[in-house]
Structure formats: structure tokens, C-alpha cells
């Protein structure tokens, strides 16, 4: 995917409060140090994400050109829709195969997916409204804010322009924090590992294009494909 014309990397690092992105990371790590009784609390599971949105708000209040820094410029919407749709279809097909074929063949029981909060909602609520809303919020949090701010901090570590643009430490860190988000782990159990390569792919695309629409649309399309396919498969198998 060819990157769209964008401002120099240096200009995007001139911001205040990028270190606020470290707060949800610390909260996620702290969660796994808590006793099991506290880890089971829903509010505790959501704490890192809530802290992330608070940090995002504080960061936005102290910086200018927030829309551009997040990668939400209007001029990027058309390309974001096109590439996001294609990426979402590819990842949706791949991850559906992993969930319905690979995981069961490895001995994992995926029937718990019938009891997740997402499975309890009507299909017409989930598709496309709820899934699209989640994709928007999650991508603003994990790619637009978390990855973007970590990349801003990492910029100072590298002399190579390619390393500065790729931001490997920020990319890997944000993908792992995404995959090990407490709510993600508790809801999807062993399937949360899929979020590692999703986070790496969406993050790499964002770093390459600075277009958050790609990640939002890819996230939404992928989850819709997986949700409908897995729901249909489990309905047939367990009825």
C-alpha cells in the first residue's frame, strides 16, 4: 500500500503529553499483578481502557491539530474505506479459519463464544452498529492514541529515518497491550492471541499511511465477517 502524502515525521513528534500513553500500559501490567478476586471484577477489567480514554482526552486538550495527529483527515477517508475493506476481508477470512478449524484441531473448545456479551446481543444490533462503534473507539485508543504517542516517544531513539517511521518498539508494544487487554483476555480466552497479529498489521498500516480510517474499517469488516461466520457455525453445530 503506497503511503499518502503526509507531513514529515519530525513535525508529528512536536507534541505535548505523549507520555500519557504510558498510563494505560502501566494499568494493564498492574492488572495482572492483582489477586484473582479483583481480576474478575468487570470495572477492574475495563480500567486500562477507561484510563486510556482519559489520557487521550488530556492529551487532546494540550495539543493542536488532533484530527491530523490521529490520522483522521477528511482527505484520507476514501483510501481508508478502500484499503480498510480489503484488509478486513482478508483478515476476517484468515481468522475465521483459525477460530473454526485451527483452534478446535489443537484441542481448544470454542463453544464459550456462544455466551460472550457480544453473542447475547441481537444480530441487528451487532451488525453493523455495535461492531462499527467498537472499532472506532478501539482504533482511536490503541492505534491513533497509544501507538501514535509511543511512536512519537520512540522517534528520539533512532537515527535512521526508516526506523523512525516504522517505530518497531511502539508497534510491538501497542499490539501486545491490545492483545492482553484484560477485557479481551477474559472475554475471548485463548482466542485473544489472534489480536497480536491483528494489532501488528493494523499498526503497521497506520505507521505507514498515518490513516486511521484504514484500521477502523479493517477492524469493523474483519469482526463482522468473523462474528457472522462463527455465529452461524456454532448455531449449526450446537443445535
mmCIF file of C-alpha atoms in Angstrom:
data_model
loop_
_atom_site.group_PDB
_atom_site.id
_atom_site.type_symbol
_atom_site.label_atom_id
_atom_site.label_comp_id
_atom_site.label_asym_id
_atom_site.label_seq_id
_atom_site.Cartn_x
_atom_site.Cartn_y
_atom_site.Cartn_z
ATOM 1 C CA UNK A 1 0.000 0.000 0.000
ATOM 2 C CA UNK A 2 1.509 3.301 -1.032
ATOM 3 C CA UNK A 3 1.581 5.906 1.741
ATOM 4 C CA UNK A 4 -0.378 9.074 1.216
ATOM 5 C CA UNK A 5 1.445 12.381 1.141
ATOM 6 C CA UNK A 6 1.918 13.460 4.702
ATOM 7 C CA UNK A 7 3.871 15.842 6.847
ATOM 8 C CA UNK A 8 7.416 14.917 7.855
ATOM 9 C CA UNK A 9 7.752 12.550 10.777
ATOM 10 C CA UNK A 10 9.537 15.260 12.759
ATOM 11 C CA UNK A 11 6.503 17.537 12.628
ATOM 12 C CA UNK A 12 4.284 14.832 14.045
ATOM 13 C CA UNK A 13 6.514 14.354 17.070
ATOM 14 C CA UNK A 14 6.244 18.020 18.158
ATOM 15 C CA UNK A 15 3.521 17.446 20.700
ATOM 16 C CA UNK A 16 2.893 17.640 24.413
ATOM 17 C CA UNK A 17 1.885 14.847 26.760
ATOM 18 C CA UNK A 18 2.881 11.859 24.604
ATOM 19 C CA UNK A 19 3.982 10.114 27.819
ATOM 20 C CA UNK A 20 0.311 9.924 28.846
ATOM 21 C CA UNK A 21 0.170 6.798 26.661
ATOM 22 C CA UNK A 22 2.241 5.032 29.305
ATOM 23 C CA UNK A 23 -0.628 5.229 31.825
ATOM 24 C CA UNK A 24 -2.911 2.576 30.228
ATOM 25 C CA UNK A 25 0.143 0.398 29.628
ATOM 26 C CA UNK A 26 1.021 0.568 33.320
ATOM 27 C CA UNK A 27 -2.619 -0.138 34.226
ATOM 28 C CA UNK A 28 -2.662 -3.230 32.001
ATOM 29 C CA UNK A 29 0.541 -4.574 33.526
ATOM 30 C CA UNK A 30 -0.717 -3.815 37.051
ATOM 31 C CA UNK A 31 -3.933 -5.717 36.354
ATOM 32 C CA UNK A 32 -2.015 -8.992 36.043
ATOM 33 C CA UNK A 33 -0.399 -8.387 39.423
ATOM 34 C CA UNK A 34 -3.801 -8.208 41.146
ATOM 35 C CA UNK A 35 -5.339 -11.156 43.018
ATOM 36 C CA UNK A 36 -7.788 -13.248 41.015
ATOM 37 C CA UNK A 37 -10.756 -11.972 43.003
ATOM 38 C CA UNK A 38 -10.091 -8.428 41.776
ATOM 39 C CA UNK A 39 -9.269 -9.502 38.227
ATOM 40 C CA UNK A 40 -12.764 -10.965 37.943
ATOM 41 C CA UNK A 41 -14.384 -7.571 38.563
ATOM 42 C CA UNK A 42 -15.765 -6.057 35.348
ATOM 43 C CA UNK A 43 -14.833 -2.498 36.319
ATOM 44 C CA UNK A 44 -11.274 -3.581 37.040
ATOM 45 C CA UNK A 45 -11.066 -5.270 33.642
ATOM 46 C CA UNK A 46 -12.186 -2.064 31.930
ATOM 47 C CA UNK A 47 -9.874 0.163 33.996
ATOM 48 C CA UNK A 48 -6.974 0.245 31.465
ATOM 49 C CA UNK A 49 -9.290 1.245 28.624
ATOM 50 C CA UNK A 50 -11.057 3.876 30.724
ATOM 51 C CA UNK A 51 -7.683 5.270 31.741
ATOM 52 C CA UNK A 52 -6.624 5.282 28.091
ATOM 53 C CA UNK A 53 -9.623 7.391 27.063
ATOM 54 C CA UNK A 54 -8.944 9.763 29.952
ATOM 55 C CA UNK A 55 -5.306 10.041 28.837
ATOM 56 C CA UNK A 56 -6.482 10.610 25.262
ATOM 57 C CA UNK A 57 -8.723 13.447 26.443
ATOM 58 C CA UNK A 58 -5.932 15.072 28.430
ATOM 59 C CA UNK A 59 -3.519 14.758 25.524
ATOM 60 C CA UNK A 60 -6.057 16.235 23.097
ATOM 61 C CA UNK A 61 -6.677 19.176 25.422
ATOM 62 C CA UNK A 62 -2.996 20.146 25.353
ATOM 63 C CA UNK A 63 -2.269 19.764 21.647
ATOM 64 C CA UNK A 64 -3.383 21.232 18.339
ATOM 65 C CA UNK A 65 -4.276 19.523 15.064
ATOM 66 C CA UNK A 66 -5.623 16.455 16.874
ATOM 67 C CA UNK A 67 -7.558 15.138 13.887
ATOM 68 C CA UNK A 68 -4.424 15.048 11.757
ATOM 69 C CA UNK A 69 -2.277 13.553 14.519
ATOM 70 C CA UNK A 70 -4.747 10.693 14.936
ATOM 71 C CA UNK A 71 -4.860 10.142 11.167
ATOM 72 C CA UNK A 72 -8.464 11.225 10.617
ATOM 73 C CA UNK A 73 -8.041 13.904 7.941
ATOM 74 C CA UNK A 74 -11.047 14.065 5.596
ATOM 75 C CA UNK A 75 -8.843 13.593 2.568
ATOM 76 C CA UNK A 76 -7.845 10.140 3.775
ATOM 77 C CA UNK A 77 -11.375 8.770 4.097
ATOM 78 C CA UNK A 78 -11.766 7.360 0.582
ATOM 79 C CA UNK A 79 -8.444 5.499 0.657
ATOM 80 C CA UNK A 80 -9.225 4.347 4.190
ATOM 81 C CA UNK A 81 -12.542 2.843 3.121
ATOM 82 C CA UNK A 82 -10.989 1.047 0.139
ATOM 83 C CA UNK A 83 -7.904 -0.397 1.818
ATOM 84 C CA UNK A 84 -9.681 -0.998 5.092
ATOM 85 C CA UNK A 85 -12.408 -3.031 3.413
ATOM 86 C CA UNK A 86 -9.889 -5.211 1.566
ATOM 87 C CA UNK A 87 -7.716 -5.691 4.658
ATOM 88 C CA UNK A 88 -10.751 -6.532 6.776
ATOM 89 C CA UNK A 89 -11.977 -9.159 4.321
ATOM 90 C CA UNK A 90 -8.568 -10.843 4.159
ATOM 91 C CA UNK A 91 -8.048 -10.880 7.925
ATOM 92 C CA UNK A 92 -11.656 -11.861 8.524
ATOM 93 C CA UNK A 93 -11.330 -14.906 6.284
ATOM 94 C CA UNK A 94 -7.976 -15.890 7.782
ATOM 95 C CA UNK A 95 -9.062 -15.519 11.400
ATOM 96 C CA UNK A 96 -12.383 -17.279 10.805
ATOM 97 C CA UNK A 97 -10.394 -20.262 9.537
ATOM 98 C CA UNK A 98 -8.127 -20.105 12.590
ATOM 99 C CA UNK A 99 -11.064 -19.953 15.009
ATOM 100 C CA UNK A 100 -13.248 -22.619 13.385
ATOM 101 C CA UNK A 101 -10.550 -25.020 12.186
ATOM 102 C CA UNK A 102 -7.128 -24.494 13.738
ATOM 103 C CA UNK A 103 -8.123 -23.927 17.359
ATOM 104 C CA UNK A 104 -10.547 -26.904 17.572
ATOM 105 C CA UNK A 105 -7.941 -29.167 15.946
ATOM 106 C CA UNK A 106 -5.489 -28.095 18.644
ATOM 107 C CA UNK A 107 -7.959 -29.288 21.284
ATOM 108 C CA UNK A 108 -9.475 -25.946 22.287
ATOM 109 C CA UNK A 109 -13.191 -25.694 22.952
ATOM 110 C CA UNK A 110 -14.668 -22.579 21.337
ATOM 111 C CA UNK A 111 -18.253 -23.157 22.451
ATOM 112 C CA UNK A 112 -17.783 -20.450 25.117
ATOM 113 C CA UNK A 113 -18.211 -17.914 22.295
ATOM 114 C CA UNK A 114 -21.952 -18.568 22.487
ATOM 115 C CA UNK A 115 -22.027 -16.986 25.957
ATOM 116 C CA UNK A 116 -19.921 -13.864 25.430
ATOM 117 C CA UNK A 117 -21.567 -10.433 25.837
ATOM 118 C CA UNK A 118 -21.376 -9.989 22.061
ATOM 119 C CA UNK A 119 -23.214 -13.271 21.421
ATOM 120 C CA UNK A 120 -26.066 -12.234 23.714
ATOM 121 C CA UNK A 121 -26.881 -9.156 21.651
ATOM 122 C CA UNK A 122 -29.222 -9.430 18.634
ATOM 123 C CA UNK A 123 -27.511 -9.664 15.253
ATOM 124 C CA UNK A 124 -29.146 -6.443 14.034
ATOM 125 C CA UNK A 125 -27.583 -4.592 16.983
ATOM 126 C CA UNK A 126 -24.127 -6.078 16.471
ATOM 127 C CA UNK A 127 -24.048 -5.726 12.667
ATOM 128 C CA UNK A 128 -23.035 -3.178 11.767
ATOM 129 C CA UNK A 129 -23.784 -0.670 14.527
ATOM 130 C CA UNK A 130 -22.194 -2.056 17.680
ATOM 131 C CA UNK A 131 -19.209 -3.580 15.907
ATOM 132 C CA UNK A 132 -18.527 -0.366 13.986
ATOM 133 C CA UNK A 133 -18.782 1.713 17.160
ATOM 134 C CA UNK A 134 -16.352 -0.569 18.977
ATOM 135 C CA UNK A 135 -13.935 -0.460 16.015
ATOM 136 C CA UNK A 136 -13.986 3.343 16.019
ATOM 137 C CA UNK A 137 -13.302 3.662 19.751
ATOM 138 C CA UNK A 138 -10.745 0.866 19.937
ATOM 139 C CA UNK A 139 -8.731 2.110 16.967
ATOM 140 C CA UNK A 140 -8.727 5.684 18.239
ATOM 141 C CA UNK A 141 -7.432 4.309 21.528
ATOM 142 C CA UNK A 142 -4.907 1.653 20.511
ATOM 143 C CA UNK A 143 -3.675 2.882 17.135
ATOM 144 C CA UNK A 144 -4.446 6.600 16.943
ATOM 145 C CA UNK A 145 -3.533 7.451 20.527
ATOM 146 C CA UNK A 146 -1.444 4.669 22.071
ATOM 147 C CA UNK A 147 0.622 3.662 19.038
ATOM 148 C CA UNK A 148 0.889 7.216 17.777
ATOM 149 C CA UNK A 149 2.166 8.579 21.085
ATOM 150 C CA UNK A 150 4.560 5.687 21.637
ATOM 151 C CA UNK A 151 5.918 6.258 18.133
ATOM 152 C CA UNK A 152 6.386 9.926 18.998
ATOM 153 C CA UNK A 153 8.394 8.966 22.072
ATOM 154 C CA UNK A 154 10.398 6.344 20.179
ATOM 155 C CA UNK A 155 11.315 8.781 17.405
ATOM 156 C CA UNK A 156 14.178 10.129 19.504
ATOM 157 C CA UNK A 157 15.801 6.696 19.833
ATOM 158 C CA UNK A 158 16.642 6.198 16.162
ATOM 159 C CA UNK A 159 18.887 7.991 13.719
ATOM 160 C CA UNK A 160 17.652 6.029 10.720
ATOM 161 C CA UNK A 161 14.644 7.603 9.012
ATOM 162 C CA UNK A 162 13.165 4.193 8.157
ATOM 163 C CA UNK A 163 13.414 3.066 11.787
ATOM 164 C CA UNK A 164 11.787 6.298 12.919
ATOM 165 C CA UNK A 165 8.875 5.749 10.536
ATOM 166 C CA UNK A 166 8.483 2.057 11.384
ATOM 167 C CA UNK A 167 8.740 2.582 15.184
ATOM 168 C CA UNK A 168 9.225 -1.155 15.904
ATOM 169 C CA UNK A 169 9.146 -0.842 19.696
ATOM 170 C CA UNK A 170 5.930 1.168 19.614
ATOM 171 C CA UNK A 171 4.367 -1.226 17.105
ATOM 172 C CA UNK A 172 5.109 -4.381 19.094
ATOM 173 C CA UNK A 173 4.258 -2.800 22.454
ATOM 174 C CA UNK A 174 0.900 -1.467 21.286
ATOM 175 C CA UNK A 175 -0.025 -4.805 19.680
ATOM 176 C CA UNK A 176 0.767 -6.723 22.882
ATOM 177 C CA UNK A 177 -1.127 -4.271 25.090
ATOM 178 C CA UNK A 178 -4.068 -4.573 22.703
ATOM 179 C CA UNK A 179 -3.996 -8.381 22.739
ATOM 180 C CA UNK A 180 -3.566 -8.563 26.520
ATOM 181 C CA UNK A 181 -6.215 -6.018 27.355
ATOM 182 C CA UNK A 182 -7.923 -7.525 30.436
ATOM 183 C CA UNK A 183 -11.429 -7.440 28.962
ATOM 184 C CA UNK A 184 -10.146 -9.005 25.738
ATOM 185 C CA UNK A 185 -8.431 -11.854 27.598
ATOM 186 C CA UNK A 186 -11.355 -12.549 29.920
ATOM 187 C CA UNK A 187 -13.932 -12.459 27.143
ATOM 188 C CA UNK A 188 -12.159 -14.347 24.366
ATOM 189 C CA UNK A 189 -9.841 -16.522 26.473
ATOM 190 C CA UNK A 190 -7.211 -18.298 24.334
ATOM 191 C CA UNK A 191 -8.502 -16.572 21.198
ATOM 192 C CA UNK A 192 -7.039 -13.279 22.404
ATOM 193 C CA UNK A 193 -3.739 -14.286 20.778
ATOM 194 C CA UNK A 194 -5.310 -13.536 17.382
ATOM 195 C CA UNK A 195 -5.293 -9.878 18.389
ATOM 196 C CA UNK A 196 -1.476 -9.887 18.378
ATOM 197 C CA UNK A 197 -1.144 -10.187 14.593
ATOM 198 C CA UNK A 198 -4.223 -8.018 14.082
ATOM 199 C CA UNK A 199 -2.569 -5.305 16.158
ATOM 200 C CA UNK A 200 0.708 -5.673 14.273
ATOM 201 C CA UNK A 201 -0.986 -5.443 10.870
ATOM 202 C CA UNK A 202 -3.311 -2.544 11.728
ATOM 203 C CA UNK A 203 -0.470 -0.771 13.500
ATOM 204 C CA UNK A 204 1.966 -1.209 10.605
ATOM 205 C CA UNK A 205 -0.633 0.170 8.222
ATOM 206 C CA UNK A 206 -1.215 3.186 10.455
ATOM 207 C CA UNK A 207 2.502 3.884 10.764
ATOM 208 C CA UNK A 208 2.940 3.558 7.005
ATOM 209 C CA UNK A 209 -0.043 5.666 5.921
ATOM 210 C CA UNK A 210 -0.959 7.732 9.013
ATOM 211 C CA UNK A 211 -4.523 6.901 8.001
ATOM 212 C CA UNK A 212 -6.640 5.712 10.911
ATOM 213 C CA UNK A 213 -9.639 5.111 8.660
ATOM 214 C CA UNK A 214 -7.889 2.035 7.270
ATOM 215 C CA UNK A 215 -7.563 0.491 10.730
ATOM 216 C CA UNK A 216 -11.123 1.423 11.743
ATOM 217 C CA UNK A 217 -12.719 -0.024 8.613
ATOM 218 C CA UNK A 218 -10.461 -3.098 8.595
ATOM 219 C CA UNK A 219 -11.308 -3.759 12.246
ATOM 220 C CA UNK A 220 -15.041 -3.407 11.668
ATOM 221 C CA UNK A 221 -15.154 -5.510 8.482
ATOM 222 C CA UNK A 222 -12.972 -8.237 9.965
ATOM 223 C CA UNK A 223 -15.063 -8.550 13.127
ATOM 224 C CA UNK A 224 -18.318 -8.555 11.134
ATOM 225 C CA UNK A 225 -17.026 -11.398 8.946
ATOM 226 C CA UNK A 226 -15.829 -13.397 11.953
ATOM 227 C CA UNK A 227 -18.952 -12.689 14.011
ATOM 228 C CA UNK A 228 -21.374 -13.806 11.305
ATOM 229 C CA UNK A 229 -19.358 -16.869 10.277
ATOM 230 C CA UNK A 230 -18.673 -18.094 13.811
ATOM 231 C CA UNK A 231 -22.234 -17.420 14.950
ATOM 232 C CA UNK A 232 -23.618 -19.420 12.021
ATOM 233 C CA UNK A 233 -21.151 -22.280 12.554
ATOM 234 C CA UNK A 234 -21.829 -22.558 16.285
ATOM 235 C CA UNK A 235 -25.588 -22.355 15.753
ATOM 236 C CA UNK A 236 -25.463 -25.251 13.316
ATOM 237 C CA UNK A 237 -23.077 -27.333 15.424
ATOM 238 C CA UNK A 238 -24.813 -26.946 18.776
ATOM 239 C CA UNK A 239 -28.426 -27.266 17.643
#
